[in-house]
Each structure stands twice: as C-alpha cells, then as structure tokens.
GROMACS .gro file of C-alpha atoms in nm:
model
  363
    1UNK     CA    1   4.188 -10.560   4.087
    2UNK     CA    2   4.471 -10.719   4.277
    3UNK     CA    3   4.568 -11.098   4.371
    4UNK     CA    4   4.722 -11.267   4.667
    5UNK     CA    5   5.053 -11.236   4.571
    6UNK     CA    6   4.980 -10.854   4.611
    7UNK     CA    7   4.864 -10.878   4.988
    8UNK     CA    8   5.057 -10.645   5.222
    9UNK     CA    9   5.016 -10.604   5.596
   10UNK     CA   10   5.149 -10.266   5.580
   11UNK     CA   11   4.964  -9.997   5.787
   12UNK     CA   12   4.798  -9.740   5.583
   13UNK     CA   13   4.781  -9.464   5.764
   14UNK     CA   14   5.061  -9.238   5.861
   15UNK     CA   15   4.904  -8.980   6.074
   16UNK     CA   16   4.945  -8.957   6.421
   17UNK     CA   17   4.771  -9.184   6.710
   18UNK     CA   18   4.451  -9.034   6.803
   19UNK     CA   19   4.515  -9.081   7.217
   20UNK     CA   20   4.339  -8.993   7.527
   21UNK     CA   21   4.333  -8.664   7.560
   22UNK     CA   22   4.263  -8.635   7.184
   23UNK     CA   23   3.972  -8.795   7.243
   24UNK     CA   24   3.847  -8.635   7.528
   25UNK     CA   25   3.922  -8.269   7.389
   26UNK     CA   26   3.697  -8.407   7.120
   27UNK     CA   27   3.414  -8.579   7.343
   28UNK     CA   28   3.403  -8.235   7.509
   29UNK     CA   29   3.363  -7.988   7.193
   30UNK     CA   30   2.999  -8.076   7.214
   31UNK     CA   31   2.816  -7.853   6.939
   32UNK     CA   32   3.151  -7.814   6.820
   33UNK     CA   33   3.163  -8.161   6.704
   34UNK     CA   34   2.835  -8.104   6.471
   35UNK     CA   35   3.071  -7.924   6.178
   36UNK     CA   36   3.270  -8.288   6.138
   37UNK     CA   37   2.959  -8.440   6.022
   38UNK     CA   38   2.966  -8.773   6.277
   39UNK     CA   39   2.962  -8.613   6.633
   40UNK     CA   40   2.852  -8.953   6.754
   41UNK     CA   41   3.232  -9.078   6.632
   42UNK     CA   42   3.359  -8.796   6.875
   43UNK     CA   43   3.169  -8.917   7.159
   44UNK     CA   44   3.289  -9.224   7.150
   45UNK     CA   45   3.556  -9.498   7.100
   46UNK     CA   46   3.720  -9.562   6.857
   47UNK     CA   47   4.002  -9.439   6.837
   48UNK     CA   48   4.112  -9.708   6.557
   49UNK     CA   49   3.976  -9.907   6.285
   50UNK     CA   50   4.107 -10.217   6.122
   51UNK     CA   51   4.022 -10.270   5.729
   52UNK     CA   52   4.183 -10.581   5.579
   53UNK     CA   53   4.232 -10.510   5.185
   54UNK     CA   54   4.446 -10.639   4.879
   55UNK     CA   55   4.772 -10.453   4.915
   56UNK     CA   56   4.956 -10.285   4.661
   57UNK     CA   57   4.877 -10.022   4.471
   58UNK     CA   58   4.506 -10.050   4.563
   59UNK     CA   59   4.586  -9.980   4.933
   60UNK     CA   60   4.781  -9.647   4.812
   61UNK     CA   61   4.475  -9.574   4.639
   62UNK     CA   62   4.207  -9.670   4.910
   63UNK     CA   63   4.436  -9.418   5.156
   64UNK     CA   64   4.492  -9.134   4.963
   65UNK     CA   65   4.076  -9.137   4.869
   66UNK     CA   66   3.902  -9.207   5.137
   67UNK     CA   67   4.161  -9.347   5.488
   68UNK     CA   68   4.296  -9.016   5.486
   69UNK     CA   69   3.966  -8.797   5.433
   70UNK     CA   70   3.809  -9.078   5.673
   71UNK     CA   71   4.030  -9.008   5.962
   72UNK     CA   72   4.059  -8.613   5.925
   73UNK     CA   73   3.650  -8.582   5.964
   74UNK     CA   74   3.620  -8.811   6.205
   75UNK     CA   75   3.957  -8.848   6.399
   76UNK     CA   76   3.951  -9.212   6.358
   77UNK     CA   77   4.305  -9.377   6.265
   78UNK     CA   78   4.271  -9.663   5.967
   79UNK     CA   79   4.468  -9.957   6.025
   80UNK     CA   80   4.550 -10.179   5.754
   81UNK     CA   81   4.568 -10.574   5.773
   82UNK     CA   82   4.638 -10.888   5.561
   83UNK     CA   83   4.312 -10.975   5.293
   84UNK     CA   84   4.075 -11.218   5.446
   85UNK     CA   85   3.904 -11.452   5.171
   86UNK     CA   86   3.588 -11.646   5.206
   87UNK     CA   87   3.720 -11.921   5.435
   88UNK     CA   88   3.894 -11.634   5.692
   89UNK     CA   89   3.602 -11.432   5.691
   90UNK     CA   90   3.362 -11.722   5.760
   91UNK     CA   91   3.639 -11.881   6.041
   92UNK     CA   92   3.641 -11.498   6.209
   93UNK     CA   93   3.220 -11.516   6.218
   94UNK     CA   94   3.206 -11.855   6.335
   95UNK     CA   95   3.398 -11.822   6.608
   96UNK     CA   96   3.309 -11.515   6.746
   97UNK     CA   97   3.629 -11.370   6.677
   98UNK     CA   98   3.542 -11.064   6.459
   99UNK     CA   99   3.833 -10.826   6.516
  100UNK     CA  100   3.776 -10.605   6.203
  101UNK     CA  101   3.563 -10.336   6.136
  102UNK     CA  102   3.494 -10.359   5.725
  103UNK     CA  103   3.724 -10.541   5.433
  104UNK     CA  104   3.794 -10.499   5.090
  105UNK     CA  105   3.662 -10.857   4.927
  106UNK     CA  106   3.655 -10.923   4.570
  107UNK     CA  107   3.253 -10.903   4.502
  108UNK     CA  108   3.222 -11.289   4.379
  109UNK     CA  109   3.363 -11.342   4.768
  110UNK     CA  110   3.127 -11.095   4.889
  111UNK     CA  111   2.816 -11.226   4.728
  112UNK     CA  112   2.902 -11.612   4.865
  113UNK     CA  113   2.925 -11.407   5.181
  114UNK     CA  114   2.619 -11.295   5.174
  115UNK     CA  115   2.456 -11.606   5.126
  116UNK     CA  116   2.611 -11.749   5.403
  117UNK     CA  117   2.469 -11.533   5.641
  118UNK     CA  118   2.795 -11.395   5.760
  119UNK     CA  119   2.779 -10.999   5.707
  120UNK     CA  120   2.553 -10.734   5.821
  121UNK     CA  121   2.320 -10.529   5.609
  122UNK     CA  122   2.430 -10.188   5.474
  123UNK     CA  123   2.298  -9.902   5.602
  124UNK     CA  124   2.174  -9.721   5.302
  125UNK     CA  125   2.034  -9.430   5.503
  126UNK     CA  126   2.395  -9.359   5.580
  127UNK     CA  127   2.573  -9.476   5.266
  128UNK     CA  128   2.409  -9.264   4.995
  129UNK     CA  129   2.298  -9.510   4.713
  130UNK     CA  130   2.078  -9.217   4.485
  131UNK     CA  131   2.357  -9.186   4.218
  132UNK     CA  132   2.526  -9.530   4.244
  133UNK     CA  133   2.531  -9.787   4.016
  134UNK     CA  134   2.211 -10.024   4.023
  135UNK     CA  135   2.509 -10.333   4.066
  136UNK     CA  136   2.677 -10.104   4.339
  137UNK     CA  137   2.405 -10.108   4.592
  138UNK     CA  138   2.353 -10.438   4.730
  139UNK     CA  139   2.207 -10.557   5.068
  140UNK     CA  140   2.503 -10.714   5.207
  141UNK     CA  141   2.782 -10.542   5.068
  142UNK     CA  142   2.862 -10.198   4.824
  143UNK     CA  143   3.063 -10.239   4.522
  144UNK     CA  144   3.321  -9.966   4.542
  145UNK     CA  145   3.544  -9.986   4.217
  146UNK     CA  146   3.521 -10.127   3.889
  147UNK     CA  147   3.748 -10.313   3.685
  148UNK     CA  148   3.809 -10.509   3.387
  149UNK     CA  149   3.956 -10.861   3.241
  150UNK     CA  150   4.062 -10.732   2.916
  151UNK     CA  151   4.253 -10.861   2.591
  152UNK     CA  152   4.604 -10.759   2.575
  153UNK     CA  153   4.887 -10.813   2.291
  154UNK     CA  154   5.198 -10.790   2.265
  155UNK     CA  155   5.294 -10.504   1.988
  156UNK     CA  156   5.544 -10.709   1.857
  157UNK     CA  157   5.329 -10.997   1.769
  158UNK     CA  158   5.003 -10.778   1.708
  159UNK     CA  159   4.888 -10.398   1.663
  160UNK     CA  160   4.551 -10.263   1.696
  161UNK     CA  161   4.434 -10.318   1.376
  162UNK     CA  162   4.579 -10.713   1.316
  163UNK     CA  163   4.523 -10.774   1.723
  164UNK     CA  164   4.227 -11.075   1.735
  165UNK     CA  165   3.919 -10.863   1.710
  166UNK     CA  166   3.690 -10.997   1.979
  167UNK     CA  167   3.691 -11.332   2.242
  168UNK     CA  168   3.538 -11.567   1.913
  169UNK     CA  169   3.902 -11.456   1.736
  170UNK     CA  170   4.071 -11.520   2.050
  171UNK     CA  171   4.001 -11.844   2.098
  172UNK     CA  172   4.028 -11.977   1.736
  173UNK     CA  173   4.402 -11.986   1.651
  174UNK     CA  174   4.311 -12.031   1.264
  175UNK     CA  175   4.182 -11.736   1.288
  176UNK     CA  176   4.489 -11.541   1.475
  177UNK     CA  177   4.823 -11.729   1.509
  178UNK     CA  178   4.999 -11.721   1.851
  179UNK     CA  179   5.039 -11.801   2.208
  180UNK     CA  180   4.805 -11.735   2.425
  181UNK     CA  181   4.729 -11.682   2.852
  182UNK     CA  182   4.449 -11.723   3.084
  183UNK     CA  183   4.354 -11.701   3.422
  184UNK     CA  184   4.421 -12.036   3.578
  185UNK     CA  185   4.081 -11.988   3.771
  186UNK     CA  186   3.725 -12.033   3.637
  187UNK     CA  187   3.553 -11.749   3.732
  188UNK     CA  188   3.611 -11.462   3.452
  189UNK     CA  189   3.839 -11.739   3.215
  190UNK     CA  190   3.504 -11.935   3.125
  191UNK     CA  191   3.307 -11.601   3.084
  192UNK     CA  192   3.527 -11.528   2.820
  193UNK     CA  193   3.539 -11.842   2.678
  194UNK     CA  194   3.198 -11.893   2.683
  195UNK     CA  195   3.178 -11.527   2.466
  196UNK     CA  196   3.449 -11.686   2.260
  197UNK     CA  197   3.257 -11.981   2.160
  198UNK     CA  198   2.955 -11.729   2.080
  199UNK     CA  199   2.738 -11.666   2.393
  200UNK     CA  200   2.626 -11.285   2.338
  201UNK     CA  201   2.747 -11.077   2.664
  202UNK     CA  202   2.399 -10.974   2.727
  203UNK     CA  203   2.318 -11.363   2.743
  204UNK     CA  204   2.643 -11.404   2.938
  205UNK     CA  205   2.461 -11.615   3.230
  206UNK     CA  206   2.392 -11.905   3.295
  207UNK     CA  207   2.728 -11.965   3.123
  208UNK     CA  208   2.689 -12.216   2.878
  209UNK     CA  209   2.990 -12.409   3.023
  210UNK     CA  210   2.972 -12.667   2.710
  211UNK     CA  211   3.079 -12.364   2.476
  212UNK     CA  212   3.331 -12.231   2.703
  213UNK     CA  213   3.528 -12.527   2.711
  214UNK     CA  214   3.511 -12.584   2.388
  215UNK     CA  215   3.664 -12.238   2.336
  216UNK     CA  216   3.912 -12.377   2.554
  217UNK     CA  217   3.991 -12.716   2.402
  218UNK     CA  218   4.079 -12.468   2.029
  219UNK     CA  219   4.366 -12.308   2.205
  220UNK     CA  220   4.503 -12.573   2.471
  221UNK     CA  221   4.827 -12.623   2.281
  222UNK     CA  222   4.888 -12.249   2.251
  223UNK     CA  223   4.809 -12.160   2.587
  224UNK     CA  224   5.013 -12.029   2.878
  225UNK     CA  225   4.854 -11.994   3.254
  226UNK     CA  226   4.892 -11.705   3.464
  227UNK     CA  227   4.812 -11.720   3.875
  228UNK     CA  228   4.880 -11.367   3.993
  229UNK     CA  229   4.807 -10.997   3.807
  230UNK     CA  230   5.164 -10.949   3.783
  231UNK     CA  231   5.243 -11.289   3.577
  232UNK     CA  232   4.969 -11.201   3.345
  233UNK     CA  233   5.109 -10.856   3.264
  234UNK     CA  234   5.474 -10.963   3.244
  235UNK     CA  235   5.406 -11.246   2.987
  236UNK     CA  236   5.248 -11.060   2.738
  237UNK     CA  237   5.504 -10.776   2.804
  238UNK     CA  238   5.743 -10.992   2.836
  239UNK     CA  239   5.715 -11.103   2.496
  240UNK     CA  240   5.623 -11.497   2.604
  241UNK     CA  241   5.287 -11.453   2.468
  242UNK     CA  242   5.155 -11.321   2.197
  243UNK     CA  243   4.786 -11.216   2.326
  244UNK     CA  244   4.626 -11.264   2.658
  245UNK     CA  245   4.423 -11.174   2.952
  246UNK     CA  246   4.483 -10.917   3.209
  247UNK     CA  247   4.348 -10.698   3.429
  248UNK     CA  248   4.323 -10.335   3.326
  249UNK     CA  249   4.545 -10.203   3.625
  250UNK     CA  250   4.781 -10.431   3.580
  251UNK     CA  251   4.910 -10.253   3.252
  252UNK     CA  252   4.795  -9.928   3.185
  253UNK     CA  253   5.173  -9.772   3.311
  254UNK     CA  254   5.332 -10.008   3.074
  255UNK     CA  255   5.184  -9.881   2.799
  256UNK     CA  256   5.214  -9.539   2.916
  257UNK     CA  257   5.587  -9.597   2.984
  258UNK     CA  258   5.596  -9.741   2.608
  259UNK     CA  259   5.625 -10.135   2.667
  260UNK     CA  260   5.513 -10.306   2.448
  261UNK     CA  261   5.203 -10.398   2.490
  262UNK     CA  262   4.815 -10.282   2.459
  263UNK     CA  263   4.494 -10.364   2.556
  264UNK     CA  264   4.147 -10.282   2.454
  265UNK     CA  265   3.759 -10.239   2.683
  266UNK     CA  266   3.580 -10.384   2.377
  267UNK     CA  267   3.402 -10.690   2.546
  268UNK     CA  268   3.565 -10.663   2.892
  269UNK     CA  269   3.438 -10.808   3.210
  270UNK     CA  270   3.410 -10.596   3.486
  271UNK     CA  271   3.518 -10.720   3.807
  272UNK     CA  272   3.487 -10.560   4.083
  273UNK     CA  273   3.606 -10.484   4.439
  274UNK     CA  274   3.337 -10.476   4.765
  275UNK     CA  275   3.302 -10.390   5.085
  276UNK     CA  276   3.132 -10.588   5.380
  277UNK     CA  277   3.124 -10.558   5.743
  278UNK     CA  278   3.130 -10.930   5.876
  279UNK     CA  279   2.866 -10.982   6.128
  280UNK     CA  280   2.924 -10.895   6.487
  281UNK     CA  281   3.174 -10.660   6.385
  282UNK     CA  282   3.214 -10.404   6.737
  283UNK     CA  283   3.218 -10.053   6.532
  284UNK     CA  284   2.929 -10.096   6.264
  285UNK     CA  285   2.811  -9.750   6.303
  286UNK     CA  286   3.187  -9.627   6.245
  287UNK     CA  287   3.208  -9.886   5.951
  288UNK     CA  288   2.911  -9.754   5.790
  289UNK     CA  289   3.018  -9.408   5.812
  290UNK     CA  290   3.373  -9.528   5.650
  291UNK     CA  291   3.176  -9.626   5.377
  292UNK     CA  292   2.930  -9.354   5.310
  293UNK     CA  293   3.313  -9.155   5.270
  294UNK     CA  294   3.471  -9.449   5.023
  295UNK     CA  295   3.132  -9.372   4.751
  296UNK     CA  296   3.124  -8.994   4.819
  297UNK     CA  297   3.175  -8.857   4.434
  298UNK     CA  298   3.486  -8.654   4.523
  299UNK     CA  299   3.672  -8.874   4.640
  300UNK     CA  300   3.590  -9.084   4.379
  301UNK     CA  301   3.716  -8.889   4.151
  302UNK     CA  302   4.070  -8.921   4.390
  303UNK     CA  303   4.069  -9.271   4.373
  304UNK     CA  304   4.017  -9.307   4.000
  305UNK     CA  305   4.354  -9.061   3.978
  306UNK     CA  306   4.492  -9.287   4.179
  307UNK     CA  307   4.458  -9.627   3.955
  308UNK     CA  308   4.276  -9.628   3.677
  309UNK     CA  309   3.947  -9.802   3.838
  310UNK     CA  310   3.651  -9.686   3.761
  311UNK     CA  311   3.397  -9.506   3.985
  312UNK     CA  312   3.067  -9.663   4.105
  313UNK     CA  313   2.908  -9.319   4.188
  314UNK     CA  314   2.754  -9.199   3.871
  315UNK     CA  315   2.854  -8.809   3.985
  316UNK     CA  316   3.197  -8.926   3.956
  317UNK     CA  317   3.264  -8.859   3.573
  318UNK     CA  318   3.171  -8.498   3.546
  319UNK     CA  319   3.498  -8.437   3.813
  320UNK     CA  320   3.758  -8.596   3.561
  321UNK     CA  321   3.936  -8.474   3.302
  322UNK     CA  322   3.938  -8.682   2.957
  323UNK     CA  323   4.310  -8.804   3.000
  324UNK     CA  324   4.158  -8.984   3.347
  325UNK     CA  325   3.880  -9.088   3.161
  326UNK     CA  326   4.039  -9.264   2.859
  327UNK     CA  327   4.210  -9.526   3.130
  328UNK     CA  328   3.877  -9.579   3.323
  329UNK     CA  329   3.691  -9.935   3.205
  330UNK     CA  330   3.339  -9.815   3.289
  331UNK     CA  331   3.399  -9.421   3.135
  332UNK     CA  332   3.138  -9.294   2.917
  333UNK     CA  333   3.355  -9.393   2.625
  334UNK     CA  334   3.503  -9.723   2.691
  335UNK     CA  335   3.187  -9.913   2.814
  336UNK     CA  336   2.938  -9.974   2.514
  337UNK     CA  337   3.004 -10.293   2.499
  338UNK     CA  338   3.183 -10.448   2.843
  339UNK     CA  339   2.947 -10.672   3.109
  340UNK     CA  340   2.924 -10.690   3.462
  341UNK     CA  341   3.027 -10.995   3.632
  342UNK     CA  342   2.760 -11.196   3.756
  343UNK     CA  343   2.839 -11.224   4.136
  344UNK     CA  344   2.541 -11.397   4.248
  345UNK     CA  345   2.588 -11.668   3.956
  346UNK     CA  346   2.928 -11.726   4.149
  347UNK     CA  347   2.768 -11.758   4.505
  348UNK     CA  348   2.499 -11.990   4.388
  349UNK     CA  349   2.699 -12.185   4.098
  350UNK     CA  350   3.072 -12.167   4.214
  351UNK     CA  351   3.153 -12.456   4.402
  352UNK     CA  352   3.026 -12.682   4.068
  353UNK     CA  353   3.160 -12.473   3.810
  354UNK     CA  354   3.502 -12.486   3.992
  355UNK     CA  355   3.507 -12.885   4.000
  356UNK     CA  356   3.472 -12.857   3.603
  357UNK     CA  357   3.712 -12.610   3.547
  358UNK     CA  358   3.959 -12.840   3.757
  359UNK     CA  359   3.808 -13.155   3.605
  360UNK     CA  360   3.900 -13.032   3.286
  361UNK     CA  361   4.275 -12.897   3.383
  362UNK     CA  362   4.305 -13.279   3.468
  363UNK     CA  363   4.184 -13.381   3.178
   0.00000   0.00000   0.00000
C-alpha cells in the first residue's frame, strides 16, 4: 500500500521497443503465434500500453511479477505513468480523453468508480476468478494485492508482551501510557477507532462513527498525525511515538534490518490495491489479458517475494516458503482475526463520513 508522496513517473519497463518490423514478423507467424497464448495481441496494435500506478516499491514489484512476464508472452511494452485518483480518472472519462489502458487504484477509489459509471466490466472469461478471493472478483474492478493497517511500537517504549494488546488498549491511554499516530484520513483511522471503542470486526460496518470518535477524543492529547506511509513508519521508528499505525510494507525491512520497531496482524485491516480499466479505454482486450497475467498464481507468488503483500489467488500459498509467508497479512497464519475493508461502505458513505472526520479535526 503506497501514498502520493510515493508516486513516480518512472517507466517500468526496460526491454526494448517492440517496432515495426517486430510487429510484422509477429503478425506473420500465424499458427506460430498460438504457443504465446494471445495471437490476437500479435495481430494487432499495440505495440505499447500505459498503466498509471503508485510508484515505489510497488511499481518494482508490479514489473518484476507480471510487466515483465506481460510483455515477453505477448510482445507488448508496459509503460508506466503518474497515479490517477478519483477526480483524474473521472476528468479522463468525461472528456473523452482516456489515454490509458488499466491503473492501479486503491480499491475504496475503485469502488466510488464503479458507482460512477466510469469503468468497464471485467472480463471474467478471460481473467480467471475460480480460485480468487470472493472480495477479489468484482464487476468493475479485481483486487490484486492485499494489505494491512496494523499496530506498530516502538521497542523502546513497548515489546510484544507489554505492547497495547488490541485497538480498545490502543485508544485508552490509562490503559497503555504513550504517544500515539494515526492516519490523518478517515477511511481505515475510524475503522480502528470504531474497534477501539468496542465494535466487533465482524460488525465492523456501518461504522458506528459515535464510538469511533469517542475512541478518538481518549487519545487527542497523545496523538501525532501522519500523511504519507513513510511519516508513519519513521515516527514510530524514529522514536517520536511510542505506538501507532502503519501499513505493513512500510516496515517489515526495518524490523528485519533490526530498528526498532514491530508490528503485529492481530486485528488488522486489509486494504487493498485494484485494478480498473476506465471506460472507453482503446486496448480493453489487451487490458484484460494484462490482468488475467497480474492474478495468475505464479506470479503471485513473484510479487509476494517482491513486498510482502499478500496474494488474492488462493493457489498462491502452496508456492511460498514459510519465511515469505510469516510477512504476508492474509497468510494462513496471520489472518484469524484481520477484516477486509469495506469498499462499497466508502463509495456509498464517503463523502459524509469525510465531512465528520474533518468536522471533528476542526473541532
């Protein structure tokens, strides 16, 4: 899970430009052209693709996994570009501008997508949907990593066994002394906080916002706001808080590389990333076929290697080892007790919700 501060325009693929005699060599293998598994793509334009995504170390990921094995079946070159949130997407649509093929969208942005009428339908007799997850497979758009908001500590302050226990200890300083950091946004901060003031996580929605920000009027004076992944690691690492929120990615190397810091799944939130093809977008067939390739179970298995996201293709798990698995949120072993993030609650409820949240900042 990245942020905007992580957004990089960078291309992502380094292979060579697929040009016209490539092409034609390839139009004209005929039969040939049935081993790649998309002769169509070989018939045919394009020659490029453009896939707007969230930078970082998730665009390493997304290339190595699936841009690379994309463009060696197919022959078609990924091009990376700038994330495009809600208001860009909707702008591009509108207009009848559409100049990108399919984007990486944080699922919350996907769903309000959706409901806008602004994507097309997925193609699940191309994209494979028999061993995905029953949240991965939805009309508009295909979840295609999962996530987690999780509790984090600084080791200094807290180990695992004095380290607030669950989101009610969290948000009760009598309980657990110390300084403490959010998400300055609403969405995943008042799911928490709604689980911290005692809403079970299978009730987790509607949120009852009344108990979330009560949760959030306990620790007001002891709490520190983050706006970007990287802030939120660095303060707990950092020392300038004692416990806080984070996202999963956004420390696992510290820990590995002995910071000091750790984290825990129990009671995380998984958020997740999507995929959508905005309406009127020119290479749909080639976009669906990209797709089909980002959920195939091997490479999968790459990505998870890659950053420790977990898979949304249920065949995924049996292809990595237990040292892969102990970093993935949704892993056999570290998701008894997380919850998915409501997306369509976001779509439908957002634009209220987020008035509150700010009404209360104010406040």
């Amino acid at each position: 899970m990245t942020d905007q501060s992580d957004i990089s325009g960078t291309s992502l693929s380094s292979g060579p430009v697929i040009g016209r005699r490539t092409m034609l060599a390839g139009m004209g293998l005929g039969a040939a052209g049935l081993v790649t598994g998309f002769p169509s793509i070989l018939r045919a334009k394009p020659s490029t693709m453009t896939v707007p995504n969230s930078g970082g170390a998730l665009e390493e990921a997304f290339k190595v996994a699936y841009f690379e094995p994309f463009q060696k079946k197919s022959g078609i070159q990924i091009l990376g570009a700038p994330y495009m949130d809600t208001a860009r997407v909707k702008a591009m649509v509108d207009n009848n501008a559409v100049d990108v093929d399919i984007l990486n969208i944080d699922a919350t942005e996907a769903a309000a997508l959706a409901r806008l009428g602004l994507l097309e339908p997925i193609d699940y007799g191309v994209v494979d949907k028999s061993s995905l997850l029953p949240e991965a497979a939805q009309e508009f758009y295909t979840l295609v990593d999962v996530a987690a908001y999780v509790m984090a500590w600084n080791t200094n302050a807290f180990n695992a066994e004095t380290r607030p226990k669950n989101w009610q200890e969290f948000f009760d300083p009598a309980a657990k002394e110390g300084q403490r950091s959010l998400w300055k946004l609403a969405p995943q901060t008042l799911e928490v906080a709604a689980m911290g003031g005692g809403q079970p996580r299978d009730k987790l929605y509607p949120i009852d916002l009344d108990l979330a920000f009560k949760s959030l009027d306990k620790v007001k004076p002891d709490l520190t706001w983050w706006s970007s992944g990287a802030q939120a690691a660095q303060l707990v690492i950092g020392g300038e808080v004692d416990v806080g929120t984070v996202w999963n990615g956004r420390v696992f190397q510290a820990k590995i590389d002995g910071q000091p810091v750790d984290y825990t799944f129990d009671n995380a939130l998984y958020v997740c990333d999507a995929m959508v093809i905005p309406k009127g977008a020119k290479n749909k067939k080639e976009a669906m076929e990209l797709l089909a390739t980002m959920v195939e179970a091997q490479n999968q298995a790459t990505f998870c290697k890659a950053i420790p996201y977990g898979p949304v293709n249920t065949k995924t798990f049996p292809l990595l080892d237990e040292k892969t698995l102990a970093m993935l949120p949704n892993s056999p072993e570290n998701n008894k007790t997380a919850v998915f993030q409501n997306f369509d609650y976001w779509a439908d409820q957002g634009p209220a919700v987020f008035d509150k949240f700010n009404q209360w900042l104010l406040g």
